[in-house]
Coordinates of C-alpha atoms and ligand atoms in Angstrom, one line a residue:
Chain A
M27 CA 39.7 9.7 -23.2
K28 CA 36.1 9.8 -22.2
K29 CA 35.0 10.8 -18.8
E30 CA 34.2 8.2 -16.2
I31 CA 31.0 8.5 -14.5
L32 CA 30.9 5.4 -12.5
N33 CA 33.6 3.2 -11.3
V34 CA 32.8 -0.2 -9.6
Q35 CA 35.6 -2.2 -7.9
N36 CA 35.3 -5.8 -6.6
L37 CA 31.5 -5.5 -5.9
K38 CA 30.0 -8.2 -3.8
L39 CA 26.6 -9.1 -2.8
H40 CA 26.0 -12.2 -0.6
Y41 CA 22.9 -13.4 0.8
P42 CA 23.1 -15.7 3.8
I43 CA 21.2 -19.0 3.4
S44 CA 21.8 -21.1 6.4
R45 CA 21.1 -19.3 9.6
G46 CA 22.0 -22.1 11.9
F47 CA 23.7 -21.2 15.2
F48 CA 26.4 -23.8 14.9
V49 CA 26.3 -24.5 11.3
K50 CA 28.8 -22.7 9.0
R51 CA 27.1 -20.0 7.2
N52 CA 26.4 -20.4 3.5
F53 CA 25.9 -17.7 1.0
I54 CA 24.2 -17.2 -2.4
K55 CA 26.7 -15.0 -4.2
A56 CA 24.5 -13.0 -6.1
V57 CA 27.2 -10.7 -7.0
D58 CA 30.7 -11.9 -6.7
G59 CA 33.5 -9.4 -7.3
V60 CA 32.5 -7.3 -10.1
S61 CA 34.5 -4.4 -11.5
F62 CA 33.6 -2.1 -14.5
S63 CA 33.4 1.5 -15.6
L64 CA 30.7 3.6 -17.3
F65 CA 31.7 6.5 -19.4
V66 CA 29.8 9.6 -20.5
G67 CA 27.6 9.1 -23.3
E68 CA 28.0 5.4 -23.7
T69 CA 25.4 2.5 -23.6
L70 CA 26.8 -0.2 -21.5
G71 CA 24.9 -3.6 -21.7
I72 CA 25.0 -6.1 -19.2
V73 CA 23.9 -9.7 -20.2
G74 CA 23.7 -13.1 -18.5
E75 CA 21.1 -15.8 -18.0
S76 CA 18.5 -15.5 -15.4
G77 CA 19.8 -15.4 -11.9
S78 CA 23.3 -14.2 -13.0
G79 CA 23.2 -11.2 -10.8
K80 CA 22.1 -8.5 -13.4
S81 CA 19.3 -6.8 -11.3
S82 CA 21.3 -7.1 -8.1
I83 CA 24.1 -5.0 -9.7
C84 CA 21.5 -2.4 -10.8
R85 CA 20.1 -2.2 -7.3
L86 CA 23.6 -2.0 -5.9
I87 CA 25.0 0.7 -7.9
L88 CA 21.7 2.8 -7.2
S89 CA 22.2 1.9 -3.6
L90 CA 18.8 0.5 -3.2
I91 CA 20.2 -2.4 -1.3
P92 CA 23.2 -2.5 0.9
K93 CA 26.5 -4.2 -0.7
T94 CA 28.4 -6.7 1.1
S95 CA 31.6 -5.3 0.1
G96 CA 33.4 -3.4 -2.7
N97 CA 33.6 0.1 -4.0
I98 CA 31.4 2.3 -5.9
K99 CA 32.6 5.6 -7.3
W100 CA 29.9 7.9 -8.7
F101 CA 31.0 11.0 -10.5
G102 CA 34.5 10.5 -9.3
K103 CA 33.5 10.3 -5.6
D104 CA 33.2 7.0 -3.5
F105 CA 29.6 6.7 -2.7
N106 CA 30.3 5.8 0.9
L107 CA 31.5 9.3 1.4
Y108 CA 28.2 10.8 0.0
K109 CA 26.3 12.9 2.5
K110 CA 22.5 12.7 2.6
K111 CA 22.0 15.7 0.7
E112 CA 24.5 14.5 -2.0
I113 CA 22.6 11.2 -2.1
K114 CA 19.3 13.2 -2.7
S115 CA 20.8 15.0 -5.7
F116 CA 22.5 11.9 -6.9
R117 CA 18.9 10.4 -7.1
K118 CA 18.0 13.2 -9.4
K119 CA 20.9 12.5 -11.7
V120 CA 20.6 8.7 -11.8
Q121 CA 17.5 7.0 -12.6
I122 CA 16.1 3.4 -13.3
I123 CA 13.4 1.8 -15.0
F124 CA 12.5 -2.0 -14.1
Q125 CA 11.4 -5.0 -15.9
D126 CA 7.7 -5.2 -14.9
P127 CA 5.7 -2.4 -16.6
Y128 CA 2.6 -2.7 -14.3
G129 CA 4.7 -3.5 -11.2
S130 CA 6.6 -0.3 -11.3
L131 CA 3.5 1.9 -11.3
D132 CA 1.4 2.6 -8.3
P133 CA -1.9 1.0 -9.2
R134 CA -3.9 3.9 -7.1
M135 CA -2.3 6.8 -8.9
T136 CA -3.1 8.3 -12.3
I137 CA -0.7 8.4 -15.0
G138 CA -0.3 12.1 -14.7
S139 CA 0.3 12.0 -11.0
I140 CA 2.8 9.2 -11.4
I141 CA 4.9 11.0 -14.0
K142 CA 4.7 14.1 -11.6
E143 CA 6.0 12.4 -8.6
P144 CA 9.6 13.3 -9.1
L145 CA 8.7 16.9 -9.6
G146 CA 7.2 17.0 -6.2
I147 CA 10.4 15.8 -4.7
F148 CA 12.9 18.2 -6.3
N149 CA 11.1 21.1 -7.8
K150 CA 8.8 22.0 -4.9
N151 CA 8.3 25.5 -5.9
L152 CA 7.1 24.6 -9.4
S153 CA 3.4 26.0 -9.8
K154 CA 0.7 23.2 -10.5
N155 CA 0.2 24.5 -14.1
E156 CA 3.9 24.5 -14.8
S157 CA 4.3 20.8 -13.5
T158 CA 1.4 19.6 -15.5
E159 CA 2.6 21.2 -18.5
R160 CA 6.1 19.6 -17.9
V161 CA 4.3 16.2 -17.4
I162 CA 2.3 16.8 -20.7
A163 CA 5.5 17.7 -22.6
L164 CA 7.2 14.6 -21.4
M165 CA 4.3 12.4 -22.3
S166 CA 4.4 13.6 -25.9
D167 CA 8.2 13.0 -25.8
V168 CA 7.8 9.4 -24.9
G169 CA 4.7 8.9 -27.3
L170 CA 1.9 9.1 -24.9
S171 CA -1.2 10.9 -25.7
S172 CA -2.3 13.6 -23.1
D173 CA -5.7 11.8 -23.0
L174 CA -4.1 9.2 -20.7
Y175 CA -3.3 11.9 -18.0
N176 CA -6.1 11.0 -15.9
R177 CA -6.0 7.3 -16.6
Y178 CA -4.9 4.5 -14.4
P179 CA -2.1 1.9 -15.0
H180 CA -4.7 -1.0 -15.3
E181 CA -6.3 0.9 -18.0
I182 CA -3.3 1.1 -20.4
S183 CA -1.2 -1.4 -22.1
G184 CA 2.2 -2.9 -21.0
G185 CA 4.1 -0.8 -23.7
Q186 CA 2.4 2.4 -22.5
C187 CA 3.2 1.6 -18.8
Q188 CA 6.7 1.2 -19.7
R189 CA 6.5 4.7 -21.5
V190 CA 5.1 6.0 -18.3
G191 CA 8.0 4.6 -16.5
I192 CA 10.4 6.1 -18.8
A193 CA 8.6 9.6 -18.6
R194 CA 8.8 9.6 -14.9
A195 CA 12.6 8.5 -15.0
L196 CA 13.3 11.5 -17.2
I197 CA 11.3 14.3 -15.9
N198 CA 14.0 15.7 -13.7
K199 CA 16.6 15.4 -16.7
P200 CA 19.0 12.8 -15.4
S201 CA 22.2 12.0 -16.7
V202 CA 22.3 8.3 -16.2
L203 CA 19.5 5.9 -17.0
V204 CA 19.7 2.3 -15.8
C205 CA 17.2 0.0 -17.7
D206 CA 16.7 -3.3 -16.0
E207 CA 15.3 -5.5 -18.7
P208 CA 13.0 -2.6 -19.8
V209 CA 11.5 -4.8 -22.6
S210 CA 11.6 -8.4 -21.6
A211 CA 8.0 -8.4 -20.5
L212 CA 6.7 -6.9 -23.8
D213 CA 5.8 -8.3 -27.2
L214 CA 8.3 -8.4 -29.8
S215 CA 6.8 -5.6 -32.0
I216 CA 6.5 -3.4 -28.9
Q217 CA 10.0 -4.1 -27.8
A218 CA 11.4 -2.8 -30.9
Q219 CA 9.3 0.3 -30.4
I220 CA 10.6 1.0 -26.9
L221 CA 14.0 0.3 -28.0
D222 CA 13.8 3.0 -30.7
L223 CA 12.3 5.2 -28.2
L224 CA 15.2 4.9 -25.7
D225 CA 17.6 5.5 -28.6
V226 CA 15.8 8.8 -29.5
L227 CA 15.6 9.8 -25.9
K228 CA 19.3 8.9 -25.4
H229 CA 20.3 11.6 -27.8
K230 CA 17.6 14.1 -27.0
Y231 CA 18.5 14.1 -23.2
N232 CA 22.2 13.3 -23.7
L233 CA 21.9 10.1 -21.5
T234 CA 24.4 7.7 -20.5
L235 CA 22.8 4.2 -20.5
I236 CA 23.2 1.0 -18.7
F237 CA 21.1 -1.5 -20.5
V238 CA 20.4 -4.9 -18.9
S239 CA 19.2 -7.9 -20.9
H240 CA 19.2 -11.5 -21.2
D241 CA 18.5 -11.1 -24.9
L242 CA 21.7 -10.6 -26.7
S243 CA 20.3 -9.5 -30.1
V244 CA 18.8 -6.5 -28.1
V245 CA 22.2 -5.7 -26.7
K246 CA 23.8 -6.0 -30.0
A247 CA 21.4 -3.7 -31.5
I248 CA 21.9 -0.6 -29.0
C249 CA 25.1 -1.1 -26.7
D250 CA 28.6 0.2 -27.3
N251 CA 30.1 -2.0 -24.7
V252 CA 29.0 -5.2 -23.1
I253 CA 29.7 -7.1 -20.0
V254 CA 28.8 -10.8 -19.9
L255 CA 27.8 -12.2 -16.5
K256 CA 27.5 -15.6 -15.0
S257 CA 26.9 -16.6 -11.4
G258 CA 27.6 -13.1 -10.3
K259 CA 31.0 -13.0 -11.9
I260 CA 32.2 -11.2 -15.3
I261 CA 33.4 -13.4 -17.5
E262 CA 33.9 -11.3 -20.6
N263 CA 33.6 -7.7 -21.4
G264 CA 34.5 -5.4 -24.3
I265 CA 33.2 -3.4 -27.2
T266 CA 30.0 -5.1 -28.5
S267 CA 31.0 -5.5 -32.2
D268 CA 34.3 -7.3 -31.2
L269 CA 32.7 -9.5 -28.6
F270 CA 30.2 -10.6 -31.0
K271 CA 32.7 -11.4 -33.6
N272 CA 35.2 -13.0 -31.5
P273 CA 33.6 -14.4 -28.4
K274 CA 36.3 -15.7 -26.2
D275 CA 34.4 -17.5 -23.5
P276 CA 32.5 -20.8 -24.4
Y277 CA 29.6 -19.3 -22.3
T278 CA 29.5 -16.3 -24.4
K279 CA 29.7 -18.4 -27.4
K280 CA 26.7 -20.3 -26.3
L281 CA 24.7 -17.4 -25.5
I282 CA 25.4 -15.8 -29.0
S283 CA 24.5 -18.9 -30.8
S284 CA 21.4 -19.6 -29.1
V285 CA 19.9 -16.3 -29.8
P286 CA 17.6 -15.7 -32.8
S287 CA 17.5 -12.1 -34.1
P288 CA 14.1 -10.7 -33.8
I289 CA 15.4 -7.0 -33.9
P290 CA 17.6 -6.1 -37.0
A291 CA 21.0 -4.6 -36.1
R292 CA 21.2 -0.9 -36.7
Chain B
M82 CA -11.3 8.0 1.1
F83 CA -7.4 7.2 1.0
G84 CA -5.3 8.1 -1.9
I85 CA -7.8 9.2 -4.5
R86 CA -6.0 12.0 -6.4
K87 CA -7.5 14.1 -9.1
Y88 CA -5.7 16.5 -11.0
D89 CA -6.5 19.7 -13.0
N90 CA -8.7 18.3 -15.7
K91 CA -9.1 21.8 -17.2
M92 CA -5.5 22.2 -18.4
V93 CA -5.0 18.6 -19.4
N94 CA -7.9 18.5 -21.6
K95 CA -7.3 21.8 -23.3
G96 CA -8.6 20.8 -26.8
A97 CA -8.8 17.3 -25.9
S98 CA -12.0 15.4 -25.0
I99 CA -12.4 14.7 -21.2
V100 CA -11.1 11.4 -20.4
K101 CA -11.4 10.3 -16.9
G102 CA -9.8 7.2 -15.5
R103 CA -11.6 4.6 -13.5
S104 CA -9.6 4.2 -10.4
L105 CA -9.7 1.0 -8.6
W106 CA -12.1 2.4 -6.2
I107 CA -14.6 3.1 -8.7
D108 CA -14.4 -0.3 -10.1
A109 CA -14.7 -1.8 -6.6
R110 CA -17.8 0.2 -5.9
R111 CA -19.4 -0.9 -9.1
R112 CA -18.7 -4.5 -8.1
L113 CA -20.0 -4.0 -4.5
F114 CA -23.3 -2.5 -5.8
Q115 CA -23.8 -5.5 -8.0
N116 CA -23.7 -7.7 -4.8
K117 CA -27.4 -7.9 -3.6
A118 CA -26.6 -9.3 -0.2
A119 CA -24.2 -6.3 0.3
V120 CA -26.5 -3.8 -0.9
T121 CA -29.5 -4.9 1.3
A122 CA -27.0 -5.1 4.3
L123 CA -25.6 -1.6 3.5
F124 CA -29.4 -0.4 3.3
L125 CA -30.4 -2.0 6.6
L126 CA -27.3 -0.6 8.3
I127 CA -28.1 2.9 7.0
V128 CA -31.7 2.7 8.3
I129 CA -30.6 1.5 11.7
S130 CA -28.1 4.3 11.8
L131 CA -30.5 7.0 10.8
L132 CA -33.2 5.6 13.1
S133 CA -30.6 5.7 16.1
I134 CA -29.6 9.3 15.3
F135 CA -32.9 10.9 14.4
G136 CA -35.6 8.5 15.7
P137 CA -35.6 9.7 19.2
F138 CA -36.6 13.3 18.0
F139 CA -39.9 12.0 16.7
L140 CA -40.9 9.8 19.6
Q141 CA -43.2 11.1 22.2
H142 CA -41.2 9.4 25.2
N143 CA -37.9 10.2 26.6
F144 CA -35.2 7.5 27.1
S145 CA -35.0 8.1 30.8
D146 CA -38.7 9.2 31.7
T147 CA -40.2 6.7 34.0
D148 CA -43.8 6.0 34.0
W149 CA -45.0 4.2 36.9
G150 CA -48.3 3.6 35.5
S151 CA -47.2 1.6 32.6
I152 CA -44.4 -0.8 33.8
Y153 CA -43.8 -4.0 31.8
Q154 CA -46.1 -3.2 29.0
S155 CA -46.1 -5.4 26.0
P156 CA -45.8 -3.9 22.7
N157 CA -48.8 -1.7 21.9
L158 CA -49.5 0.7 19.2
Q159 CA -52.3 2.6 20.9
T160 CA -50.1 3.8 24.0
G161 CA -47.1 4.8 21.8
H162 CA -45.0 2.2 23.4
Y163 CA -44.4 0.6 20.2
L164 CA -42.0 -2.1 21.6
G165 CA -43.5 -2.0 25.1
T166 CA -41.8 -0.7 28.3
D167 CA -39.4 -2.0 30.8
G168 CA -39.5 -2.4 34.7
N169 CA -39.4 1.3 35.2
G170 CA -42.0 2.0 32.6
R171 CA -39.4 3.5 30.1
D172 CA -40.3 3.2 26.6
L173 CA -38.1 0.3 25.0
L174 CA -37.9 1.7 21.4
V175 CA -36.4 4.9 22.5
R176 CA -34.0 3.1 24.8
I177 CA -33.1 0.8 22.0
L178 CA -32.4 3.9 19.6
Y179 CA -30.4 5.5 22.3
G180 CA -28.5 2.2 22.9
G181 CA -27.8 2.1 19.2
R182 CA -26.3 5.6 19.3
L183 CA -23.9 4.4 21.9
S184 CA -23.3 1.0 20.6
L185 CA -22.6 2.1 17.0
S186 CA -20.5 5.1 18.1
I187 CA -18.4 2.9 20.4
G188 CA -18.0 0.4 17.6
L189 CA -17.1 3.1 15.1
I190 CA -14.8 5.4 17.3
A191 CA -12.9 2.4 19.0
T192 CA -12.5 1.0 15.6
L193 CA -11.0 4.1 14.1
V194 CA -8.8 4.7 16.9
S195 CA -7.4 1.2 16.7
V196 CA -7.1 1.5 12.9
F197 CA -5.2 4.8 13.4
I198 CA -2.7 3.4 15.9
G199 CA -2.6 0.0 14.1
V200 CA -1.8 1.5 10.7
I201 CA 1.0 3.7 11.9
Y202 CA 2.4 0.9 14.1
G203 CA 2.1 -1.7 11.4
T204 CA 3.5 0.3 8.4
I205 CA 6.6 1.4 10.4
A206 CA 7.3 -2.1 11.6
G207 CA 6.8 -3.7 8.2
Y208 CA 8.5 -0.9 6.1
F209 CA 11.6 -0.5 8.1
G210 CA 11.8 -4.2 9.1
G211 CA 15.0 -5.6 10.6
K212 CA 15.6 -5.2 14.3
L213 CA 12.8 -2.5 14.8
D214 CA 10.2 -4.8 13.4
I215 CA 11.4 -7.7 15.5
F216 CA 11.2 -5.4 18.6
M217 CA 7.8 -3.9 17.7
M218 CA 6.3 -7.3 17.2
R219 CA 7.5 -8.5 20.3
V220 CA 5.8 -5.7 22.0
V221 CA 2.5 -6.7 20.4
E222 CA 2.9 -10.4 21.2
I223 CA 3.5 -9.5 24.8
L224 CA 0.4 -7.3 24.9
Y225 CA -1.5 -10.0 23.2
A226 CA -0.6 -12.5 25.9
M227 CA -1.8 -10.1 28.6
P228 CA -5.2 -11.3 30.3
Y229 CA -6.6 -8.0 29.3
L230 CA -10.0 -8.7 30.4
I231 CA -8.8 -9.1 33.9
F232 CA -6.8 -5.8 33.4
V233 CA -9.9 -4.0 32.2
I234 CA -12.0 -5.3 35.1
I235 CA -9.4 -4.1 37.7
L236 CA -9.1 -0.7 36.1
M237 CA -12.8 -0.3 35.9
V238 CA -13.2 -1.3 39.4
V239 CA -10.3 1.1 40.6
F240 CA -11.2 4.1 38.4
G241 CA -14.9 3.6 38.3
R242 CA -17.2 2.9 35.3
N243 CA -16.4 5.7 32.8
I244 CA -17.4 5.7 29.1
Y245 CA -14.2 7.2 27.9
F246 CA -12.5 4.5 29.7
L247 CA -14.6 1.9 27.8
F248 CA -13.3 3.3 24.7
L249 CA -9.8 3.1 25.8
A250 CA -10.1 -0.5 27.0
I251 CA -11.5 -1.6 23.8
G252 CA -9.3 0.3 21.6
A253 CA -6.1 -1.0 23.6
V254 CA -7.0 -4.6 22.5
E255 CA -8.2 -4.0 18.9
W256 CA -5.2 -2.2 17.5
L257 CA -2.9 -5.1 18.1
T258 CA -4.7 -7.2 15.5
M259 CA -4.8 -4.3 13.1
A260 CA -1.0 -3.7 13.5
R261 CA -0.2 -7.4 12.7
I262 CA -2.4 -7.2 9.6
V263 CA -1.0 -3.9 8.4
R264 CA 2.5 -5.1 9.0
G265 CA 2.1 -8.4 7.0
Q266 CA 0.5 -6.3 3.9
T267 CA 3.2 -3.6 4.3
I268 CA 5.9 -6.4 3.9
S269 CA 4.3 -7.9 0.8
L270 CA 3.8 -4.3 -0.7
K271 CA 7.4 -3.2 0.0
E272 CA 8.6 -6.0 -2.4
K273 CA 6.6 -4.2 -5.1
E274 CA 8.9 -2.5 -7.8
F275 CA 6.9 0.8 -7.5
I276 CA 7.9 1.1 -4.0
E277 CA 11.6 0.6 -5.0
T278 CA 11.2 3.0 -7.9
S279 CA 9.8 5.5 -5.6
K280 CA 13.0 5.2 -3.5
A281 CA 15.0 5.5 -6.6
L282 CA 13.4 8.7 -7.4
G283 CA 14.6 10.1 -4.2
Q284 CA 11.4 10.0 -2.4
S285 CA 11.7 10.0 1.6
D286 CA 10.5 6.9 3.6
L287 CA 7.9 8.9 5.3
L288 CA 6.4 10.0 2.0
I289 CA 6.6 6.6 0.5
I290 CA 4.6 5.3 3.4
I291 CA 2.1 8.2 3.1
K292 CA 1.8 8.2 -0.7
H293 CA 2.3 4.6 -1.8
I294 CA 2.1 2.2 1.1
I295 CA -1.1 3.5 2.9
P296 CA -3.2 4.1 -0.1
N297 CA -2.6 0.5 -1.4
L298 CA -3.4 -0.8 2.1
A299 CA -6.8 0.8 2.2
G300 CA -8.6 -1.9 0.5
P301 CA -7.7 -4.5 3.4
I302 CA -8.2 -1.9 6.0
V303 CA -11.7 -1.0 4.9
V304 CA -12.5 -4.7 4.9
Y305 CA -11.1 -5.1 8.2
I306 CA -13.0 -2.2 9.6
T307 CA -16.3 -3.8 8.8
L308 CA -15.3 -6.7 10.5
M309 CA -13.9 -5.0 13.5
V310 CA -16.9 -2.7 14.3
P311 CA -19.1 -5.8 15.1
S312 CA -16.2 -7.4 17.3
V313 CA -16.2 -4.0 19.1
I314 CA -19.9 -4.0 19.7
I315 CA -19.6 -7.5 21.1
L316 CA -16.8 -6.7 23.4
E317 CA -18.9 -3.7 24.6
S318 CA -22.0 -6.1 25.2
F319 CA -19.7 -8.6 27.0
L320 CA -18.4 -5.8 29.3
S321 CA -21.9 -4.6 29.8
F322 CA -23.1 -8.1 30.6
L323 CA -20.5 -8.2 33.3
G324 CA -21.8 -4.8 34.7
L325 CA -18.7 -2.9 33.4
G326 CA -20.4 -1.2 30.5
V327 CA -22.2 2.1 30.5
Q328 CA -24.0 3.4 33.4
E329 CA -27.7 4.1 34.0
P330 CA -29.7 5.9 32.8
L331 CA -27.5 5.7 29.7
T332 CA -27.8 2.5 27.8
S333 CA -26.3 0.3 25.1
W334 CA -27.5 -2.7 23.2
G335 CA -25.3 -4.8 25.4
V336 CA -27.0 -3.4 28.6
L337 CA -30.4 -3.8 27.3
I338 CA -29.7 -7.4 26.3
S339 CA -28.3 -8.0 29.5
E340 CA -31.2 -6.6 31.4
G341 CA -33.6 -8.1 29.1
S342 CA -32.2 -11.7 29.7
R343 CA -32.9 -11.4 33.3
E344 CA -36.6 -10.6 32.7
M345 CA -37.1 -12.8 29.8
E346 CA -39.8 -14.9 31.2
A347 CA -42.0 -12.1 32.4
A348 CA -41.1 -9.7 29.4
W349 CA -39.9 -11.3 26.4
W350 CA -39.7 -8.2 24.4
L351 CA -37.0 -6.7 26.6
L352 CA -34.6 -9.3 25.2
I353 CA -36.0 -10.0 21.7
F354 CA -36.0 -6.5 20.4
P355 CA -32.6 -5.1 21.4
G356 CA -31.3 -8.5 20.4
L357 CA -32.9 -8.2 16.9
F358 CA -31.4 -4.8 16.3
M359 CA -28.0 -6.0 17.3
V360 CA -28.2 -9.1 15.1
I361 CA -29.2 -7.3 12.1
T362 CA -26.5 -4.7 12.6
L363 CA -23.8 -7.3 13.2
A364 CA -25.0 -9.5 10.3
S365 CA -25.1 -6.5 7.9
L366 CA -21.6 -5.4 8.8
N367 CA -20.4 -8.9 8.0
F368 CA -22.4 -9.0 4.7
I369 CA -20.9 -5.7 3.8
G370 CA -17.3 -6.7 4.8
D371 CA -17.6 -10.0 2.6
G372 CA -19.1 -7.9 -0.2
L373 CA -16.2 -5.4 0.0
R374 CA -13.7 -8.2 0.2
D375 CA -15.0 -9.7 -3.0
A376 CA -15.2 -6.1 -4.6
I377 CA -11.9 -5.0 -3.9
D378 CA -9.9 -7.1 -6.4
P379 CA -8.2 -9.8 -4.4
K380 CA -5.4 -10.2 -7.0
E381 CA -4.3 -6.5 -6.1
Y382 CA -3.1 -7.8 -2.7
Ligands
LIG179 N1 16.5 -11.1 -1.4 C1 17.2 -12.2 -1.8 N2 17.6 -13.3 -1.1 C2 18.3 -14.4 -1.4 N3 18.7 -14.4 -2.7 C3 18.4 -13.5 -3.6 C4 17.7 -12.3 -3.1 N4 17.6 -11.5 -4.3 C5 18.3 -12.1 -5.2 N5 18.7 -13.4 -5.0 C6 19.5 -14.4 -5.7 O1 20.6 -13.7 -6.3 C7 20.8 -14.2 -7.5 C8 20.9 -13.0 -8.5 O2 19.7 -12.4 -8.8 P1 19.3 -11.3 -9.8 O3 17.8 -10.9 -9.6 O4 20.3 -10.4 -9.6 O5 19.4 -12.1 -11.2 P2 19.0 -11.5 -12.6 O6 20.3 -11.7 -13.3 O7 18.6 -10.1 -12.5 O8 18.0 -12.5 -13.0 P3 16.7 -12.4 -13.9 O9 17.1 -12.3 -15.5 O10 15.8 -13.5 -13.6 O11 16.1 -11.0 -13.6 C9 19.8 -15.2 -7.8 O12 20.3 -16.4 -7.6 C10 18.8 -15.0 -6.8 O13 18.1 -16.1 -6.5
LIG180 MG1 16.5 -9.4 -13.1

């Protein structure tokens, strides 16, 4: 049996919509009772149409937004019991990259200082030269020329921005990387490059991946297991190849059939 | 100014050609310098500031020297009273330049103080949100609703006319607006993914505010500063007009204008010249503010 890194039980996130004093409260159920596990070394796909709650799940498991209810267990320990210090070291171990390549980089910082930011948080005693060297090493790992070190985000392409985001996420050698639609905003040819890069880095850095997408062909290409999400609920999950061969739920069938395949399965 | 970071070029470019990025500030500066109105305004403002600071050293008259032999002299190149004299025979040009020192420094200092307070207050309220935000903004609203002018007048009457008090009185009003603006900008910035990413990286709230929020607010803040300085200068003039400004023999543009307006018929220059200096300064600041607003890419905010 593989080791379980993350266990989520009955996770819920409800946003109130009517705030009336006498009116009965109504909720948007962004995440509505989701349970799943993540195992060491696997790539777990989360698919679903827009608004199905994929990003919400990512933010919840990273504790970037407060949950309504449910249980999240990271590394065998209930996240509610994490102390402040433990949360900090958790942040070092679990990283995220977001969909919008430009939006996730501070427009006022150079590429070098963006990638360096996590070093400043966790490796305060690193000398300036050492940290610069690490940044440059990582830039070459993600396929960025060191020429870009002093450039600003608005001077580089979307694909390069996403590489910067990946470099920043990896610089403290995390064990889990959550990718929230990391390629959806990019051109098809660039999508394939970034996916290849993630695959290479996964092995080089021994990463466990959560890969969110609305694009099933992408998920099919890189995920071991998949969760299919609709309106905040899991409607089907399992091993990727099985799920693609025998989709049980009509919604999954519809998703699968409506997807052209721009990226050849590996 | 804020948040421009440079890193060790030497090591990065070992062997590689030196590639320097164009920061958003450099872009904005280029656009600003292409704006003729803003450049002219900037030039005028610099000239007036330099004149105010250094001019008095080169003039033969002192700002408080009375010359009973030459009261109410009209502008005259021969006597050295280039812009004439007032009812005490004091040289108007020197007094205008001294007044400029005071008006400009009140404008600048009161603005910087209120920006300082307003930025801290506004970012905290906007960033943390929730109940804290509601409470902090209620406080601002209550202070807004105060009849502050009456307050200032009473305090001045009780504690006497004091120049530091003037700074305080003006600063106490102006920071409220700054706090509101900064809070609004912070709330919209907070939604950006790079703030969320920074949180996910393990960055503390304080450092997120210092490293990411404030540098990204710098654009609107700079624009606002150029608009706030004039309003402070006007406020000071207004208080001076009411007789609550600086005290003799010190002077400010506001004081000069209010004195000049009383003697307008007898000695027109006493109103026209101080007024001209003030109008040029205020207009310049407004043009610079407009130029900056256009130069700092609006889609960034
Ligand atoms: N702050 C919020 N307040 C109210 N409703 C929200 C909020 N954030 C998200 N929602 C709602 O929660 C639901 C799930 O949103 P989420 O962003 O998780 O979807 P998603 O699957 O990531 O969609 P996409 O593919 O478009 O990114 C949506 O219906 C959305 O409108
Ligand atoms: Mg999303």
